[in-house]
Short mmCIF file of C-alpha atoms in Angstrom, two decimals:
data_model
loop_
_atom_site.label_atom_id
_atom_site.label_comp_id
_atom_site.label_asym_id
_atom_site.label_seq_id
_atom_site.Cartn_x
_atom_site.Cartn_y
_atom_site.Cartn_z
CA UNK A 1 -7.86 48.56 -40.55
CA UNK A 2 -10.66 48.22 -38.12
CA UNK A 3 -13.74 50.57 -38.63
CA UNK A 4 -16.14 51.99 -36.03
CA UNK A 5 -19.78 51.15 -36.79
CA UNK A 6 -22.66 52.71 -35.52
CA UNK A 7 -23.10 51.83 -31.39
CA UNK A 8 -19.44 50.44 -30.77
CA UNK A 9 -18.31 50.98 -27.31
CA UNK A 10 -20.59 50.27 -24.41
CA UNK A 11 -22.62 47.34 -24.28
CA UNK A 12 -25.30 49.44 -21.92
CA UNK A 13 -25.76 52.23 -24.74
CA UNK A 14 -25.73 48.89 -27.54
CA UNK A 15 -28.47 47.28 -25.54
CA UNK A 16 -30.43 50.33 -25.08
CA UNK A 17 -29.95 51.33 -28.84
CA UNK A 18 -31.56 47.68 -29.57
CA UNK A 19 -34.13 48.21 -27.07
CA UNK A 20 -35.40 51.56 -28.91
CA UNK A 21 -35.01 50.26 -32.60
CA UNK A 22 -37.53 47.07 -31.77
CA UNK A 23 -40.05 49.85 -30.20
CA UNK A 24 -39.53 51.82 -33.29
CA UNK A 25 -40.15 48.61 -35.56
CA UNK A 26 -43.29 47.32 -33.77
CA UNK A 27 -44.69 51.49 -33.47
CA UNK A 28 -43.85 51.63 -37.75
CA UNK A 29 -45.38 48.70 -38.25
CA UNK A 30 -48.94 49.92 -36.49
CA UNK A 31 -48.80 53.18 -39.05
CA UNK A 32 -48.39 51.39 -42.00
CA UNK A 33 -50.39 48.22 -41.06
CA UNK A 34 -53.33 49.54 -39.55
CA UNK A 35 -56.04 52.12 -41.20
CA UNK A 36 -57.04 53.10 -37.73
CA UNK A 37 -53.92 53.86 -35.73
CA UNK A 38 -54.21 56.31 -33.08
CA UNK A 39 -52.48 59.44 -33.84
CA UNK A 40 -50.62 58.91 -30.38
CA UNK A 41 -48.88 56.42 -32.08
CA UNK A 42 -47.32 58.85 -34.45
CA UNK A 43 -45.90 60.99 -31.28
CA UNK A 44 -44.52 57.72 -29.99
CA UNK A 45 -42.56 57.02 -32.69
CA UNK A 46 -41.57 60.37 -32.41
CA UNK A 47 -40.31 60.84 -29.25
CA UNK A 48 -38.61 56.64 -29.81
CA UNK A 49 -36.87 58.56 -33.07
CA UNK A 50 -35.37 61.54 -30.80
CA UNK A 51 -34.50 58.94 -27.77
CA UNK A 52 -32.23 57.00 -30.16
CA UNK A 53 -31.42 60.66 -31.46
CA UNK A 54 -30.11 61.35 -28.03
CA UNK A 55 -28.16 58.50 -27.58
CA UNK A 56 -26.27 59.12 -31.01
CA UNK A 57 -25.19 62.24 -29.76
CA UNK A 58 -24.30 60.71 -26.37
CA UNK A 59 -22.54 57.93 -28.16
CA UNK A 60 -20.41 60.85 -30.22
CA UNK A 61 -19.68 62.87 -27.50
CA UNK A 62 -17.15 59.91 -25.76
CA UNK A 63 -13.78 61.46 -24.94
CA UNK A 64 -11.56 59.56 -27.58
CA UNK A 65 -9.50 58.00 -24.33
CA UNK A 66 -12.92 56.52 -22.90
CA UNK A 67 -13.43 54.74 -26.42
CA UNK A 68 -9.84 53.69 -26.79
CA UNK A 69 -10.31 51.83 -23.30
CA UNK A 70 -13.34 50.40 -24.37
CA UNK A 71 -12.20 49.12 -27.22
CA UNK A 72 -9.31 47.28 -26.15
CA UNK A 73 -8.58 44.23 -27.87
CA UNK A 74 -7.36 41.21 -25.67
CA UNK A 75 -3.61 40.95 -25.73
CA UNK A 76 -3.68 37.67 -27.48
CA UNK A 77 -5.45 39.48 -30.56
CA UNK A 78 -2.22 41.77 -30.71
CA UNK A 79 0.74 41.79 -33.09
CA UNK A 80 3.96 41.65 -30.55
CA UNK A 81 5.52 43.75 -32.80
CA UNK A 82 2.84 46.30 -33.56
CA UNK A 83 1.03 45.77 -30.79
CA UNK A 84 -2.23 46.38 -32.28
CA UNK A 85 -5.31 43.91 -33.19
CA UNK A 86 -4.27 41.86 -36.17
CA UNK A 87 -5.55 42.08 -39.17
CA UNK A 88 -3.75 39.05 -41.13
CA UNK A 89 -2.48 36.54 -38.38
CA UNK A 90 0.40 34.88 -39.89
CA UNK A 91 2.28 31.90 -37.49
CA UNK A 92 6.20 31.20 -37.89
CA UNK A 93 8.39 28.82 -37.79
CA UNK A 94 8.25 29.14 -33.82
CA UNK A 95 4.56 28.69 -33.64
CA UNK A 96 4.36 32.47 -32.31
CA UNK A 97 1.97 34.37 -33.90
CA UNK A 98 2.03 37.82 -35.79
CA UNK A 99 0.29 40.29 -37.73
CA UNK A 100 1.76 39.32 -41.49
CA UNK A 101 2.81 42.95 -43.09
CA UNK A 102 4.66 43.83 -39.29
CA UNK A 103 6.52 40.30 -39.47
CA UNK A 104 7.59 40.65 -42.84
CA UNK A 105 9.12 43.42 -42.70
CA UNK A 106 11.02 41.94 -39.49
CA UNK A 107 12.12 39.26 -42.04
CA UNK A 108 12.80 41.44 -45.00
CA UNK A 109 15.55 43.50 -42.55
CA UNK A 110 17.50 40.14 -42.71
CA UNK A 111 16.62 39.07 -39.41
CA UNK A 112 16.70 35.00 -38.94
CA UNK A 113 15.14 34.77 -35.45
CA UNK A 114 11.95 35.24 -33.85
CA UNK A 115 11.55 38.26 -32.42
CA UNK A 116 9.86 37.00 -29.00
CA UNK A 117 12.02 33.66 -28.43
CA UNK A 118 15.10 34.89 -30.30
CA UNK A 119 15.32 31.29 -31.80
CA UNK A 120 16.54 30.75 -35.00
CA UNK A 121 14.46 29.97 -37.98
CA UNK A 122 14.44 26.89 -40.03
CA UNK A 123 12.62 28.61 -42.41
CA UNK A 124 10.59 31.67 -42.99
CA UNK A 125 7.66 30.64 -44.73
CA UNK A 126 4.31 31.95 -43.24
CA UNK A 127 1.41 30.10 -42.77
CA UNK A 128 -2.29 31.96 -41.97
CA UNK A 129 -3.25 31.89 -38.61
CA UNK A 130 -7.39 30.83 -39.51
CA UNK A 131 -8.63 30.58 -35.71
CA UNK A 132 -6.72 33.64 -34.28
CA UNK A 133 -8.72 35.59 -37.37
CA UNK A 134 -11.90 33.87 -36.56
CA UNK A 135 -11.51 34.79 -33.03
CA UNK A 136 -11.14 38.75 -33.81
CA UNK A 137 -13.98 38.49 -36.43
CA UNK A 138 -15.89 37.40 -33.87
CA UNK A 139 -14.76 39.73 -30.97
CA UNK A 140 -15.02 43.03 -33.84
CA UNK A 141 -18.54 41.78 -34.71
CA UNK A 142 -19.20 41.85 -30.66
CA UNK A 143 -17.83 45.10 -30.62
CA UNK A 144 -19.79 46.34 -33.27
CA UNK A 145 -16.38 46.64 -35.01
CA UNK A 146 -15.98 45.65 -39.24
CA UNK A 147 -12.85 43.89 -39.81
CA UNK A 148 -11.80 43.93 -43.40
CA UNK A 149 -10.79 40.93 -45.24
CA UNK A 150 -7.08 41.06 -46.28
CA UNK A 151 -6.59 40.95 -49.63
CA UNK A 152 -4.99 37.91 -51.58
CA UNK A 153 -1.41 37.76 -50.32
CA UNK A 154 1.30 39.05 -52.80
CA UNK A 155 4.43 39.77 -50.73
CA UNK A 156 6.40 42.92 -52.41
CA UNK A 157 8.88 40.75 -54.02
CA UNK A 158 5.53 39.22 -56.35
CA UNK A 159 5.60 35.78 -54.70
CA UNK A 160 2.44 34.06 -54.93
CA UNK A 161 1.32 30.55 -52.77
CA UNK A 162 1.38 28.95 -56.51
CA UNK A 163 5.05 30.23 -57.21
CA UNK A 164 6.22 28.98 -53.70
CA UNK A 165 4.17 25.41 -54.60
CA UNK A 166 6.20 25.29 -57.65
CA UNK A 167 9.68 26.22 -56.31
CA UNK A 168 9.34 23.05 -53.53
CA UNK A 169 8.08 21.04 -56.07
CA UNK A 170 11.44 21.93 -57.87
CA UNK A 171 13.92 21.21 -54.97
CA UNK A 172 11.98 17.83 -54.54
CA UNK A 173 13.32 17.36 -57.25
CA UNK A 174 17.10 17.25 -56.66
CA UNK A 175 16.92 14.21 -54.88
CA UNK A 176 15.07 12.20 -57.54
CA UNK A 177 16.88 10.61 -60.92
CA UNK A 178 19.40 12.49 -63.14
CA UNK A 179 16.81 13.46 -65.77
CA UNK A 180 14.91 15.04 -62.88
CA UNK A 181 17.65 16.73 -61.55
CA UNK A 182 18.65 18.29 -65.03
CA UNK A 183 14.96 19.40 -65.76
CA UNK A 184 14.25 21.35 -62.61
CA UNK A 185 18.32 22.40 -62.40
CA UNK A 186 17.63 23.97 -66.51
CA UNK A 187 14.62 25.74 -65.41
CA UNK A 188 15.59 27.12 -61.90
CA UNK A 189 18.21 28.46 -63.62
CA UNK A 190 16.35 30.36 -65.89
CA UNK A 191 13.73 31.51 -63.09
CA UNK A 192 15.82 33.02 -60.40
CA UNK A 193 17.49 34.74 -63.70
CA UNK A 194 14.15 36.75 -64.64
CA UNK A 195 12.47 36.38 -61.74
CA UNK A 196 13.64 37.99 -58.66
CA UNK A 197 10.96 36.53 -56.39
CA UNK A 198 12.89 33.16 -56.84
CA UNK A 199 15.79 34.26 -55.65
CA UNK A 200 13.89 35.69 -52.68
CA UNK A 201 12.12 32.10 -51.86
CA UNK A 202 15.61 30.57 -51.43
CA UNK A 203 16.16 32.64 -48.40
CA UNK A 204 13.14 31.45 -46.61
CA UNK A 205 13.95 28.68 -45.68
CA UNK A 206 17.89 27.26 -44.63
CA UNK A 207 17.58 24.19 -46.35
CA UNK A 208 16.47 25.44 -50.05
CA UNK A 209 20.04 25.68 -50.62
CA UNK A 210 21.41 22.39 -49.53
CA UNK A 211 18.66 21.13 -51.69
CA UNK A 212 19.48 23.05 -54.76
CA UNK A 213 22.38 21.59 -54.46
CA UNK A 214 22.59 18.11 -53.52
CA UNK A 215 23.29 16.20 -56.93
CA UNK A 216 26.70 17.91 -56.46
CA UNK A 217 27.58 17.37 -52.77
CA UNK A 218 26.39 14.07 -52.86
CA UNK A 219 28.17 12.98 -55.94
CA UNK A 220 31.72 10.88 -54.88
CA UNK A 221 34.37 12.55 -57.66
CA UNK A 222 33.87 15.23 -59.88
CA UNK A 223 33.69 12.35 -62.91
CA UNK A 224 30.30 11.48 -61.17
CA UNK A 225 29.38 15.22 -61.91
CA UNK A 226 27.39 15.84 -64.95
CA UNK A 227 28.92 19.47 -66.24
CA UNK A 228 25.40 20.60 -67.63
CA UNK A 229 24.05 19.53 -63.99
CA UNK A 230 26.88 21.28 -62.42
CA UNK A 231 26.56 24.48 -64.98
CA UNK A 232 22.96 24.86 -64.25
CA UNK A 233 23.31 24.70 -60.36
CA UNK A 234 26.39 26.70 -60.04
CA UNK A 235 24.58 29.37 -61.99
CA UNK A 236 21.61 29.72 -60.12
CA UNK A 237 24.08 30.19 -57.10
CA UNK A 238 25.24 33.18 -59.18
CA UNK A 239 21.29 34.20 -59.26
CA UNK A 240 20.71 34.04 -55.72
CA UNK A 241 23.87 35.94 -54.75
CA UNK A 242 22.37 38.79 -57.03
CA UNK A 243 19.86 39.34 -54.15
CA UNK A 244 21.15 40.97 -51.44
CA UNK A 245 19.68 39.67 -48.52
CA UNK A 246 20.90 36.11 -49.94
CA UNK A 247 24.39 36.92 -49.54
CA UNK A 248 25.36 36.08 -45.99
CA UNK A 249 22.80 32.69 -46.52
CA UNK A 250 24.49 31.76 -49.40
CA UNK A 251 28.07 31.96 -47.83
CA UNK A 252 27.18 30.78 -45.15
CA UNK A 253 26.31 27.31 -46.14
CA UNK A 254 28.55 25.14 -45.59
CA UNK A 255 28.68 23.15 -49.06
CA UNK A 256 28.58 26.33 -51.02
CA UNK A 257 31.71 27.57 -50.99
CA UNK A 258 33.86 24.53 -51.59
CA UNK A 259 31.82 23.50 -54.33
CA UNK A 260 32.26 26.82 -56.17
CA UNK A 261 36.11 26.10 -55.80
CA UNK A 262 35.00 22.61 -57.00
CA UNK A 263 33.41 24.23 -59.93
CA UNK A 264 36.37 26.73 -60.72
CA UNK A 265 39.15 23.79 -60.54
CA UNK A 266 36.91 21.20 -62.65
CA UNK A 267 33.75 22.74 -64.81
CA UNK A 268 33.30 23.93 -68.26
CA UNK A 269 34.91 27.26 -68.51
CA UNK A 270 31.19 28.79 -68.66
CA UNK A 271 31.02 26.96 -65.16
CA UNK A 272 34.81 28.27 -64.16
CA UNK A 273 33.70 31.89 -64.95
CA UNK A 274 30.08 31.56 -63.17
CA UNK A 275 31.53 30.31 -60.28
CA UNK A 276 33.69 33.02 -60.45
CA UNK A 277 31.66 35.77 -60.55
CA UNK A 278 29.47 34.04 -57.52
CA UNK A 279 32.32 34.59 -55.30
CA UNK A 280 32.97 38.42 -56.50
CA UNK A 281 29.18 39.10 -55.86
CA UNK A 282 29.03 37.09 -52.39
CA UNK A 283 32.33 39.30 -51.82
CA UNK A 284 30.46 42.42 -51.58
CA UNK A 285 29.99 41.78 -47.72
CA UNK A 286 33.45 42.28 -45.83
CA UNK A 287 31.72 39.07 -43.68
CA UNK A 288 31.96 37.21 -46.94
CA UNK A 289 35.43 38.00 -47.80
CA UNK A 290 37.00 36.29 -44.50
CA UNK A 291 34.61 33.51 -44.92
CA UNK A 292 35.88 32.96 -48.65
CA UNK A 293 39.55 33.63 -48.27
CA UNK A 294 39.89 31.13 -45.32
CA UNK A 295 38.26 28.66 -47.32
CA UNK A 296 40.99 28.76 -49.90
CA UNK A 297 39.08 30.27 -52.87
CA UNK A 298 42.03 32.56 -53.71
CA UNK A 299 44.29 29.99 -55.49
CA UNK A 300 41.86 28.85 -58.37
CA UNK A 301 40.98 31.86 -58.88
CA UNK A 302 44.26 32.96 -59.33
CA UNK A 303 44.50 29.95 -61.16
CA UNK A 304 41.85 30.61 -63.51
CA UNK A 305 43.03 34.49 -64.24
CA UNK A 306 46.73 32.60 -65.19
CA UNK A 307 44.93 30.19 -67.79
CA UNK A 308 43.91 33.19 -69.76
CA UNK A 309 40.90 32.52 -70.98
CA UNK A 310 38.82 35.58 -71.90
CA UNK A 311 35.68 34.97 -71.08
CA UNK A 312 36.70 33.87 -67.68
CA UNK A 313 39.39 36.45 -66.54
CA UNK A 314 38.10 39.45 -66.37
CA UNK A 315 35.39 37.77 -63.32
CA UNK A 316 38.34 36.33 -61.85
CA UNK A 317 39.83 39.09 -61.67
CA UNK A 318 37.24 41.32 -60.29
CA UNK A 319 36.53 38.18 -57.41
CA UNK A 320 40.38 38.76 -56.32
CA UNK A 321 40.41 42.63 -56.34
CA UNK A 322 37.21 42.92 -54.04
CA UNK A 323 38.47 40.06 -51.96
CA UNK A 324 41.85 41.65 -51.38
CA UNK A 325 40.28 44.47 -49.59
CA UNK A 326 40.53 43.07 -46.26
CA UNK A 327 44.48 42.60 -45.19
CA UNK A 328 44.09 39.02 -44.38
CA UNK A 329 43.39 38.24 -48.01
CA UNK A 330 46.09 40.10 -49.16
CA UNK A 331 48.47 37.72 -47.43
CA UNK A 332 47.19 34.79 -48.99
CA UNK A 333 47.12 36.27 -52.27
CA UNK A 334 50.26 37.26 -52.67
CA UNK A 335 51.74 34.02 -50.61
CA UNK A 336 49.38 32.19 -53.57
CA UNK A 337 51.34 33.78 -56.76
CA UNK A 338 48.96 36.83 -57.56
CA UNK A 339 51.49 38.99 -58.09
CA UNK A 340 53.75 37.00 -60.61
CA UNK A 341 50.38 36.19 -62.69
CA UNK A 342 49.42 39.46 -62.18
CA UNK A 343 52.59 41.28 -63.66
CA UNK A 344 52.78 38.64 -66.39
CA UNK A 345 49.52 39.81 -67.24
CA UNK A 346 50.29 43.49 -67.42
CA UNK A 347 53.30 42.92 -69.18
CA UNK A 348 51.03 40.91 -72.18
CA UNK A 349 48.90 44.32 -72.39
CA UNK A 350 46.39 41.77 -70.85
CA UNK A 351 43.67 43.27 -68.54
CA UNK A 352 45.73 45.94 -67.58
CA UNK A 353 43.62 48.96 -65.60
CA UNK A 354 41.72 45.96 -64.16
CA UNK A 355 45.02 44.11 -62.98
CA UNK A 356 47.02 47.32 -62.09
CA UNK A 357 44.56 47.89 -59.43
CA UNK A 358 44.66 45.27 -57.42
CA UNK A 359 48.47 45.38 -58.08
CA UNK A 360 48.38 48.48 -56.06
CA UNK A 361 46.56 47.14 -53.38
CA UNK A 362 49.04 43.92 -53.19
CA UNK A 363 51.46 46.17 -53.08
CA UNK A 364 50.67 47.18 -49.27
CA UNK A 365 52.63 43.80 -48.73
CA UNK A 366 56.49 43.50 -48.17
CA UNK A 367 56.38 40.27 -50.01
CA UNK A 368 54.28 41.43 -52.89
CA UNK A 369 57.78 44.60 -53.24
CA UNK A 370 60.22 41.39 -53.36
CA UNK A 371 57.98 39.83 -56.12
CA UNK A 372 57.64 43.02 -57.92
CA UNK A 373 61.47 43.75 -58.04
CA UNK A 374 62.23 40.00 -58.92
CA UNK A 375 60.25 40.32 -61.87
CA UNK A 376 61.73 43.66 -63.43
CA UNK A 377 57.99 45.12 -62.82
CA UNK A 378 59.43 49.15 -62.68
CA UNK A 379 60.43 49.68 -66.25
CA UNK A 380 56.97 48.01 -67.04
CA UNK A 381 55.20 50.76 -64.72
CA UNK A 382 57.26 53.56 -66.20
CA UNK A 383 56.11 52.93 -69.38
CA UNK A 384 52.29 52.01 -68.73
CA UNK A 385 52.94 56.11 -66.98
CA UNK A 386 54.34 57.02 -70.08
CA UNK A 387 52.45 55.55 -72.62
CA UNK A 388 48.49 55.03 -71.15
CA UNK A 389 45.55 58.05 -71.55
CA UNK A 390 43.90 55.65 -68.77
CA UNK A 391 44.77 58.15 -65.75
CA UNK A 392 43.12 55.54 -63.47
CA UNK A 393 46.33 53.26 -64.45
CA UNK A 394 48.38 55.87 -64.38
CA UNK A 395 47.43 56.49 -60.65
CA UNK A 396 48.02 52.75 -59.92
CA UNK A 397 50.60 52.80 -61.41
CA UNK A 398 52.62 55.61 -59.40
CA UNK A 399 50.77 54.50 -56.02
CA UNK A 400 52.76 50.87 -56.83
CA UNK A 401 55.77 52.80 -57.72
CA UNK A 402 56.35 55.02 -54.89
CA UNK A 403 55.44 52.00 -52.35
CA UNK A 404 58.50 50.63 -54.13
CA UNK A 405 60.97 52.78 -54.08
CA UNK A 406 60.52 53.48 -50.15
CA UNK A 407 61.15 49.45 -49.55
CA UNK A 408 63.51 48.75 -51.77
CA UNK A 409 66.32 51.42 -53.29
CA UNK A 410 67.73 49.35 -55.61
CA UNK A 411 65.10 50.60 -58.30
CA UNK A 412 65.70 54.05 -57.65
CA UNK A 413 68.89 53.74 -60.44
CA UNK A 414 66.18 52.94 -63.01
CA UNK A 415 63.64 55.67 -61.79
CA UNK A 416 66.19 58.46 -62.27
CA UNK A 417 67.00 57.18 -65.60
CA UNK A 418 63.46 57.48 -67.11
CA UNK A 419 63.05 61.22 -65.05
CA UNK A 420 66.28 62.24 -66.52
CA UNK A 421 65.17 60.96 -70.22
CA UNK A 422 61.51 61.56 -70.60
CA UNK A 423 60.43 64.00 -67.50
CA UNK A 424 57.78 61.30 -66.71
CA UNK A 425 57.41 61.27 -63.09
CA UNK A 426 57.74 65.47 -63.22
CA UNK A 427 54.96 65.46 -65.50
CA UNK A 428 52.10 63.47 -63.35
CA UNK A 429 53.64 65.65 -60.45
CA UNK A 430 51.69 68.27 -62.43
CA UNK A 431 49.13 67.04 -64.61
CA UNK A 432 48.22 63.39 -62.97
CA UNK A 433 45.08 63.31 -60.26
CA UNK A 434 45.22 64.16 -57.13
CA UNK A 435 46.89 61.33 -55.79
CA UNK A 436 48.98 60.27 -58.44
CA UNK A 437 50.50 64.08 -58.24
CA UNK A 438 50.93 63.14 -54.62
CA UNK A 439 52.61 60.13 -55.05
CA UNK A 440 54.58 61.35 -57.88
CA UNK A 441 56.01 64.47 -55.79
CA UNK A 442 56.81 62.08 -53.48
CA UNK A 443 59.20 60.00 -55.28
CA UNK A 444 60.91 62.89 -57.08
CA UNK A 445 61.46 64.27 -53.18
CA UNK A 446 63.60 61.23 -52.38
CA UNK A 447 65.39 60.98 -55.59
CA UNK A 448 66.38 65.08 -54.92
CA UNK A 449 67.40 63.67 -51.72
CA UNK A 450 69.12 60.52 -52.71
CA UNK A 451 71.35 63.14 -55.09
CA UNK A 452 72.15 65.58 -52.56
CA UNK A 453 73.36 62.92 -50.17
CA UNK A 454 75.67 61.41 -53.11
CA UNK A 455 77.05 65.09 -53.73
CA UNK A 456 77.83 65.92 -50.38
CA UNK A 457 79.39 62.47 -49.68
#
């Protein structure tokens, strides 16, 4: 921040002030130099002492409005956000330029633009404005004004000028031979892993991603791929869609999202379930979700979650569940098997809380009630009801069954049958959660009714 020095607002009062200091010097300078001074001398330098006294006191006594006006900074030494002198002149990708804490935090909100032109960036790196500063050093210094040096620039996500140097170096690299590739692919991996201010760097600029992953988009079949290239790279996706204001960038570029469906028809399984788990994390904004489910991402991953494989499921599972939250995806899901792998699942004992759930938001769908009662899936619910201490499933599991029974009567035979023998459904209309009791009070409602009807007919 600026500070006031000693005579800093007009240059009539600064001029004087100089005036009286050099009369003060030369009068000092007698007294000490000379033996024989004349004592007037002494009352001289008296009265030039209280003169500059005066003027002090004048100087203090400035209504805080006069010194603000006379201490107006041009316009061009403002920030156009803060609209105060600039301390650390930063320029962006526009050429505009802007105090650097006031624009970063413009940039940090997720904007993309500038905010004077509105233009979009092509990258948000931000390089120090040197003559702009020299210019207000030298108008401060004019004013009588100190203007402090900023400190060495380390953004709040720890990036430093050498880290940045580093990271280009990296990307430079994905366009060189396969060993290069490999090398800088292995260790970006591991550095937007422990280091979040990697992750951050990608969003600065919109071609770091293209970059990152060119040996894959360029590459003419997926035998051209090298699966410890394509492990590395699809990972470090994963990495960057950790960081939340890399979510919509990541998406949103255009070769990321097929070649994560790439990855989950074609890599090693470690690839399969990394790619997996990129989409689930990049699913977090609803934004996302369209952009992914139009692409077609649903299908391998239901796909993957039919293969079985442990280590990948349980990610493609949670990718499908958040996805599914938006009625668009639903539709494609369940028009893309989800519900047939889904209730083969549950009947294995495989995955089954996890599955359950997004059974019971399928199960919103008129299609997903036909699949359901082609498969047999009530007497499987029933006995999940009967038989799990998970009262989450139990829940689901209720929620699926009453959607059921109002689309499709023909399981309401099999319903009665397990009320009649075991009390289930009674007991989660008392002891289940809130909603499950709800649900479950439900359906024994309509079977009372079904009965009554068939007694008075």
């Amino acid at each position: 921040m600026a500070k006031t020095g000693v005579f800093d607002s007009d240059p009539t009062v600064m001029a004087k002030a100089t005036e009286l200091k050099k009369e003060l010097r030369k009068l000092v300078r007698t007294i000490v130099d000379d033996e024989d001074y004349p004592i007037e001398i002494i009352d001289q330098a008296k009265e030039t002492l209280s003169a500059l006294k005066e003027l002090k006191i004048k100087k203090r006594s400035l209504s805080p409005k006069l010194r603000e006006i006379l201490l107006r900074p041009p316009e061009e030494f403002k920030c156009p956000l803060s609209k105060e002198l600039m301390k650390d002149p930063v320029i962006l990708a526009t050429g505009e330029t802007y105090d650097r804490p006031f624009i970063q935090k413009w940039l940090k909100g997720g904007n993309r633009t500038c905010p004077l032109t509105q233009q979009v960036l092509s990258h948000t790196y931000l390089t120090p404005n040197h003559l702009i500063r020299q210019m207000i050093s030298q108008w401060c210094r004019s004013q009588g004004l100190e203007l402090q040096d900023p400190v060495h620039y380390v953004n709040e996500e720890g990036i430093t000028e050498a880290d940045r140097d580093h990271f280009l170096s990296l990307l430079e690299k994905m366009s060189l031979t396969i060993p290069e590739q490999k090398e800088a692919a292995k260790e970006l991996r591991l550095l937007t892993k422990r280091m979040p201010s990697f992750r951050a760097l990608f969003g600065e600029s919109l071609d770091a991603i293209p970059q990152l992953l060119n040996p894959l988009s360029t590459s003419k079949s997926t035998s051209e791929i090298h699966p410890d290239l394509q492990e590395d790279l699809i990972t470090t996706l994963l990495n960057l869609s950790i960081h939340d204001n890399n979510k919509k960038l990541v998406a949103e570029t255009p070769v990321v999202i097929p070649l994560l469906m790439e990855a989950l028809r074609s890599g090693t399984i470690e690839t399969r379930t990394n790619a997996a788990a990129a989409l689930f994390t990049l699913s977090a904004l609803d934004s996302n979700k369209a952009l992914i489910g139009k692409s077609g991402a649903l299908k391998p991953l239901i796909d993957l979650l039919d293969e079985g494989n442990p280590l990948a499921m349980k990610d493609a599972a949670s990718a499908i569940f958040t996805l599914c939250f938006i009625h668009e995806n639903k539709a494609r899901a369940v028009r893309d098997g989800a519900v047939k792998v889904i209730v083969k699942k549950i009947m294995s004992g495989v995955l089954v809380d996890e599955l359950l759930a997004i059974l019971a938001i399928l199960s919103s769908h008129q299609r997903a009630v036909e699949d359901m009662g082609e498969l047999e899936t009530v007497p499987c619910l029933l006995r999940i009801i009967r038989e799990s201490t998970c009262e989450r499933s139990k829940e689901n599991c209720i929620a699926i069954l009453h959607t059921i029974c109002l689309y499709d009567r023909t399981n309401w035979k099999a319903v009665r049958e397990e009320e009649c023998a075991h009390e289930t459904i009674s007991k989660l209309a008392r002891d289940g959660t809130s909603r499950a009791m709800r649900k479950a009070t439900g359906i024994l409602e309509r079977l009372n009714r079904a009965i009554n009807l068939t007694h008075t007919a």
